[in-house]
Amino acid sequence: MGIQEFTYLLQGLAWTLFLTAIGFAGGIFFGLVVALMRVSPSAWLRVPAICWIGLFQGTPLLMQLFVAYFGLPLIGFDLPAWGAVSVALTAHASAFLGEIWRGAIQAVPKGQSEAAQALGLHGFSRMFDVVLPQAFKLSLPATVGFLVQLLKGTSLAAIVGFIELARAGTIVSNQIYRPLLVFGVVGAMYFAMCWPLSLWGRTLERRMAAGQAK
């Protein structure tokens, strides 16, 4: 495998990182909305959030990519491949992160919110100044773990013709007929991205467990 083929793999790697960043950033924003709707006392907000989470947790990411790529043009949104994949990854991430953060919000002791209420803080301030900072710390290991899954999930974008790292590896392999070498390099690239994140997530989890044990 020469410089040209390796450069092509690096271009696919850049697209993998780009899709992961877009999906995770969008998932953070919409996931927070979903989490807040999920813990709302209003059924008008809570039920749609439950349905959203159930829909995206109960269906394969591959199907969600197909629907975004082939379905959005039918309703007037003719997006490029990377745009459709970004929409699917964002929706997918929002459901999973929303559920992760819902659990973290509900894990914060109710006494914290009650104490803030006794101090005269209104609902918005209680949630964003008292509950969410603590919930963020509780959810960080699971959030990092999901980021790893999302990064690996970008490889499914190849099914709609988008050239990310895995698809670039397939193209290079078909050109030079050395699949073991090519996918060994691709696997090493995925490992170099995912392993440090997984290690960080485990470290955060151990620190949290040690803090709770004190």
CSV table of C-alpha atoms in Angstrom, one decimal:
chain,number,residue,atom,x,y,z
A,1,MET,CA,0.0,0.0,0.0
A,2,GLY,CA,1.5,3.3,-1.1
A,3,ILE,CA,1.3,6.9,-0.1
A,4,GLN,CA,-1.7,7.6,-2.4
A,5,GLU,CA,-3.8,4.8,-0.9
A,6,PHE,CA,-2.8,5.7,2.7
A,7,THR,CA,-3.8,9.3,2.0
A,8,TYR,CA,-7.1,8.2,0.7
A,9,LEU,CA,-7.7,6.3,4.0
A,10,LEU,CA,-6.8,9.4,5.9
A,11,GLN,CA,-9.4,11.3,3.9
A,12,GLY,CA,-12.0,8.7,5.0
A,13,LEU,CA,-10.8,9.0,8.6
A,14,ALA,CA,-11.4,12.7,8.4
A,15,TRP,CA,-14.9,12.2,7.3
A,16,THR,CA,-15.5,9.6,10.0
A,17,LEU,CA,-14.4,12.2,12.6
A,18,PHE,CA,-16.5,14.9,11.0
A,19,LEU,CA,-19.6,12.7,11.0
A,20,THR,CA,-19.0,11.7,14.7
A,21,ALA,CA,-18.5,15.3,15.7
A,22,ILE,CA,-21.7,16.4,13.9
A,23,GLY,CA,-23.8,13.5,15.3
A,24,PHE,CA,-22.5,13.9,18.8
A,25,ALA,CA,-22.9,17.7,18.9
A,26,GLY,CA,-26.4,17.5,17.5
A,27,GLY,CA,-27.1,14.7,19.9
A,28,ILE,CA,-26.0,16.7,22.9
A,29,PHE,CA,-28.3,19.6,22.0
A,30,PHE,CA,-31.4,17.5,21.1
A,31,GLY,CA,-30.6,14.9,23.7
A,32,LEU,CA,-30.8,17.5,26.4
A,33,VAL,CA,-34.2,18.6,25.1
A,34,VAL,CA,-35.4,14.9,25.1
A,35,ALA,CA,-34.1,14.4,28.6
A,36,LEU,CA,-35.9,17.5,29.9
A,37,MET,CA,-39.1,16.4,28.2
A,38,ARG,CA,-38.6,12.9,29.6
A,39,VAL,CA,-38.5,14.1,33.2
A,40,SER,CA,-41.3,16.7,32.7
A,41,PRO,CA,-44.4,16.3,34.9
A,42,SER,CA,-46.5,17.1,31.8
A,43,ALA,CA,-47.6,14.1,29.8
A,44,TRP,CA,-47.8,16.2,26.7
A,45,LEU,CA,-44.0,16.5,26.9
A,46,ARG,CA,-43.1,13.2,28.5
A,47,VAL,CA,-45.0,10.9,26.1
A,48,PRO,CA,-43.5,12.2,22.9
A,49,ALA,CA,-40.0,11.9,24.4
A,50,ILE,CA,-40.7,8.3,25.4
A,51,CYS,CA,-41.9,7.5,21.9
A,52,TRP,CA,-38.8,9.2,20.4
A,53,ILE,CA,-36.5,7.2,22.6
A,54,GLY,CA,-38.3,4.0,21.9
A,55,LEU,CA,-38.3,4.5,18.2
A,56,PHE,CA,-34.6,5.1,17.9
A,57,GLN,CA,-33.5,2.6,20.5
A,58,GLY,CA,-35.8,-0.1,19.1
A,59,THR,CA,-34.7,0.2,15.4
A,60,PRO,CA,-31.3,-0.5,13.9
A,61,LEU,CA,-29.1,2.5,13.0
A,62,LEU,CA,-28.8,1.0,9.5
A,63,MET,CA,-32.5,1.4,8.9
A,64,GLN,CA,-32.4,4.9,10.3
A,65,LEU,CA,-29.7,5.8,7.8
A,66,PHE,CA,-31.8,4.3,5.0
A,67,VAL,CA,-34.9,6.3,6.0
A,68,ALA,CA,-32.9,9.6,6.3
A,69,TYR,CA,-31.2,9.1,2.9
A,70,PHE,CA,-34.1,7.9,0.9
A,71,GLY,CA,-37.0,9.3,2.9
A,72,LEU,CA,-36.1,12.9,3.4
A,73,PRO,CA,-36.1,13.7,-0.4
A,74,LEU,CA,-39.7,12.5,-0.5
A,75,ILE,CA,-40.7,15.3,1.8
A,76,GLY,CA,-38.7,18.0,0.1
A,77,PHE,CA,-35.3,17.7,1.9
A,78,ASP,CA,-32.9,16.8,-0.8
A,79,LEU,CA,-29.7,16.5,1.3
A,80,PRO,CA,-26.3,15.3,0.2
A,81,ALA,CA,-25.2,12.0,1.5
A,82,TRP,CA,-23.2,13.5,4.4
A,83,GLY,CA,-26.2,15.6,5.4
A,84,ALA,CA,-28.6,12.7,5.5
A,85,VAL,CA,-26.1,10.6,7.5
A,86,SER,CA,-25.6,13.5,9.9
A,87,VAL,CA,-29.4,13.9,10.4
A,88,ALA,CA,-29.7,10.1,11.1
A,89,LEU,CA,-26.7,10.1,13.5
A,90,THR,CA,-28.0,13.2,15.3
A,91,ALA,CA,-31.5,11.7,15.8
A,92,HIS,CA,-29.9,8.4,16.9
A,93,ALA,CA,-27.6,10.1,19.4
A,94,SER,CA,-30.4,12.4,20.8
A,95,ALA,CA,-32.4,9.3,21.8
A,96,PHE,CA,-29.6,7.5,23.5
A,97,LEU,CA,-28.1,10.5,25.2
A,98,GLY,CA,-31.6,11.7,26.2
A,99,GLU,CA,-32.1,8.4,28.0
A,100,ILE,CA,-28.7,8.4,29.6
A,101,TRP,CA,-29.2,11.9,30.9
A,102,ARG,CA,-32.8,11.2,32.0
A,103,GLY,CA,-31.4,8.5,34.3
A,104,ALA,CA,-28.7,10.8,35.5
A,105,ILE,CA,-31.2,13.6,36.3
A,106,GLN,CA,-33.4,11.2,38.2
A,107,ALA,CA,-30.3,9.8,40.1
A,108,VAL,CA,-29.6,13.2,41.6
A,109,PRO,CA,-31.0,13.2,45.2
A,110,LYS,CA,-34.3,14.9,45.4
A,111,GLY,CA,-33.0,16.7,48.5
A,112,GLN,CA,-30.8,18.8,46.2
A,113,SER,CA,-33.8,20.2,44.3
A,114,GLU,CA,-35.8,20.6,47.5
A,115,ALA,CA,-33.0,22.6,49.1
A,116,ALA,CA,-32.7,24.8,46.0
A,117,GLN,CA,-36.5,25.4,46.2
A,118,ALA,CA,-36.2,26.3,49.8
A,119,LEU,CA,-33.6,28.9,48.9
A,120,GLY,CA,-36.1,30.5,46.5
A,121,LEU,CA,-34.7,29.3,43.2
A,122,HIS,CA,-37.3,28.9,40.4
A,123,GLY,CA,-37.7,25.8,38.4
A,124,PHE,CA,-35.4,26.8,35.5
A,125,SER,CA,-32.6,27.8,37.9
A,126,ARG,CA,-33.0,24.6,40.0
A,127,MET,CA,-32.6,22.4,36.9
A,128,PHE,CA,-29.8,24.2,35.2
A,129,ASP,CA,-27.8,25.5,38.2
A,130,VAL,CA,-28.3,22.6,40.7
A,131,VAL,CA,-29.5,19.4,39.1
A,132,LEU,CA,-27.9,19.3,35.6
A,133,PRO,CA,-24.3,20.0,36.8
A,134,GLN,CA,-24.5,17.0,39.1
A,135,ALA,CA,-26.3,14.9,36.5
A,136,PHE,CA,-23.6,15.7,34.0
A,137,LYS,CA,-20.9,14.3,36.3
A,138,LEU,CA,-23.0,11.1,36.9
A,139,SER,CA,-23.6,10.6,33.2
A,140,LEU,CA,-20.1,11.3,31.9
A,141,PRO,CA,-18.8,7.6,31.8
A,142,ALA,CA,-22.0,6.5,29.9
A,143,THR,CA,-21.8,9.5,27.6
A,144,VAL,CA,-18.2,8.7,26.7
A,145,GLY,CA,-19.1,5.0,26.1
A,146,PHE,CA,-21.9,6.1,23.8
A,147,LEU,CA,-19.5,8.3,21.9
A,148,VAL,CA,-17.3,5.3,21.2
A,149,GLN,CA,-20.4,3.4,19.8
A,150,LEU,CA,-21.3,6.4,17.7
A,151,LEU,CA,-17.8,6.6,16.2
A,152,LYS,CA,-17.9,3.0,15.2
A,153,GLY,CA,-21.5,3.4,14.0
A,154,THR,CA,-20.4,5.9,11.3
A,155,SER,CA,-19.0,2.9,9.3
A,156,LEU,CA,-22.7,2.1,8.4
A,157,ALA,CA,-22.7,5.3,6.3
A,158,ALA,CA,-21.0,3.3,3.6
A,159,ILE,CA,-24.4,1.6,2.9
A,160,VAL,CA,-25.7,4.8,1.4
A,161,GLY,CA,-22.6,5.3,-0.7
A,162,PHE,CA,-20.8,7.7,1.6
A,163,ILE,CA,-17.1,7.3,1.7
A,164,GLU,CA,-15.9,7.3,5.3
A,165,LEU,CA,-13.0,5.2,6.7
A,166,ALA,CA,-14.6,1.8,6.3
A,167,ARG,CA,-15.8,2.5,2.8
A,168,ALA,CA,-12.4,4.0,1.8
A,169,GLY,CA,-10.8,0.8,3.1
A,170,THR,CA,-13.1,-1.3,0.8
A,171,ILE,CA,-12.2,0.9,-2.2
A,172,VAL,CA,-8.5,0.7,-1.6
A,173,SER,CA,-8.7,-3.1,-0.9
A,174,ASN,CA,-10.5,-3.6,-4.3
A,175,GLN,CA,-7.8,-1.6,-6.0
A,176,ILE,CA,-4.6,-3.3,-4.6
A,177,TYR,CA,-6.1,-6.7,-3.7
A,178,ARG,CA,-4.5,-6.8,-0.3
A,179,PRO,CA,-7.5,-6.8,2.1
A,180,LEU,CA,-5.7,-8.1,5.1
A,181,LEU,CA,-3.2,-5.3,5.0
A,182,VAL,CA,-5.8,-2.6,4.2
A,183,PHE,CA,-8.3,-3.6,6.8
A,184,GLY,CA,-5.5,-4.1,9.3
A,185,VAL,CA,-4.6,-0.4,8.9
A,186,VAL,CA,-8.3,0.6,9.0
A,187,GLY,CA,-8.8,-1.5,12.2
A,188,ALA,CA,-5.7,0.2,13.7
A,189,MET,CA,-7.1,3.6,12.9
A,190,TYR,CA,-10.4,2.7,14.6
A,191,PHE,CA,-8.5,1.3,17.6
A,192,ALA,CA,-6.4,4.5,17.9
A,193,MET,CA,-9.6,6.5,18.1
A,194,CYS,CA,-11.8,4.3,20.3
A,195,TRP,CA,-9.4,2.8,22.8
A,196,PRO,CA,-8.3,6.1,24.4
A,197,LEU,CA,-12.0,7.1,24.8
A,198,SER,CA,-12.9,3.7,26.3
A,199,LEU,CA,-9.9,4.0,28.7
A,200,TRP,CA,-11.1,7.5,29.6
A,201,GLY,CA,-14.6,6.2,30.3
A,202,ARG,CA,-13.4,3.4,32.5
A,203,THR,CA,-11.1,5.9,34.4
A,204,LEU,CA,-14.1,8.2,35.0
A,205,GLU,CA,-16.2,5.3,36.2
A,206,ARG,CA,-13.5,4.1,38.7
A,207,ARG,CA,-13.1,7.7,40.0
A,208,MET,CA,-16.9,8.0,40.4
A,209,ALA,CA,-17.1,4.6,42.2
A,210,ALA,CA,-14.2,5.6,44.5
A,211,GLY,CA,-15.8,9.0,45.3
A,212,GLN,CA,-19.1,7.3,46.2
A,213,ALA,CA,-17.3,4.8,48.4
A,214,LYS,CA,-15.8,7.5,50.6
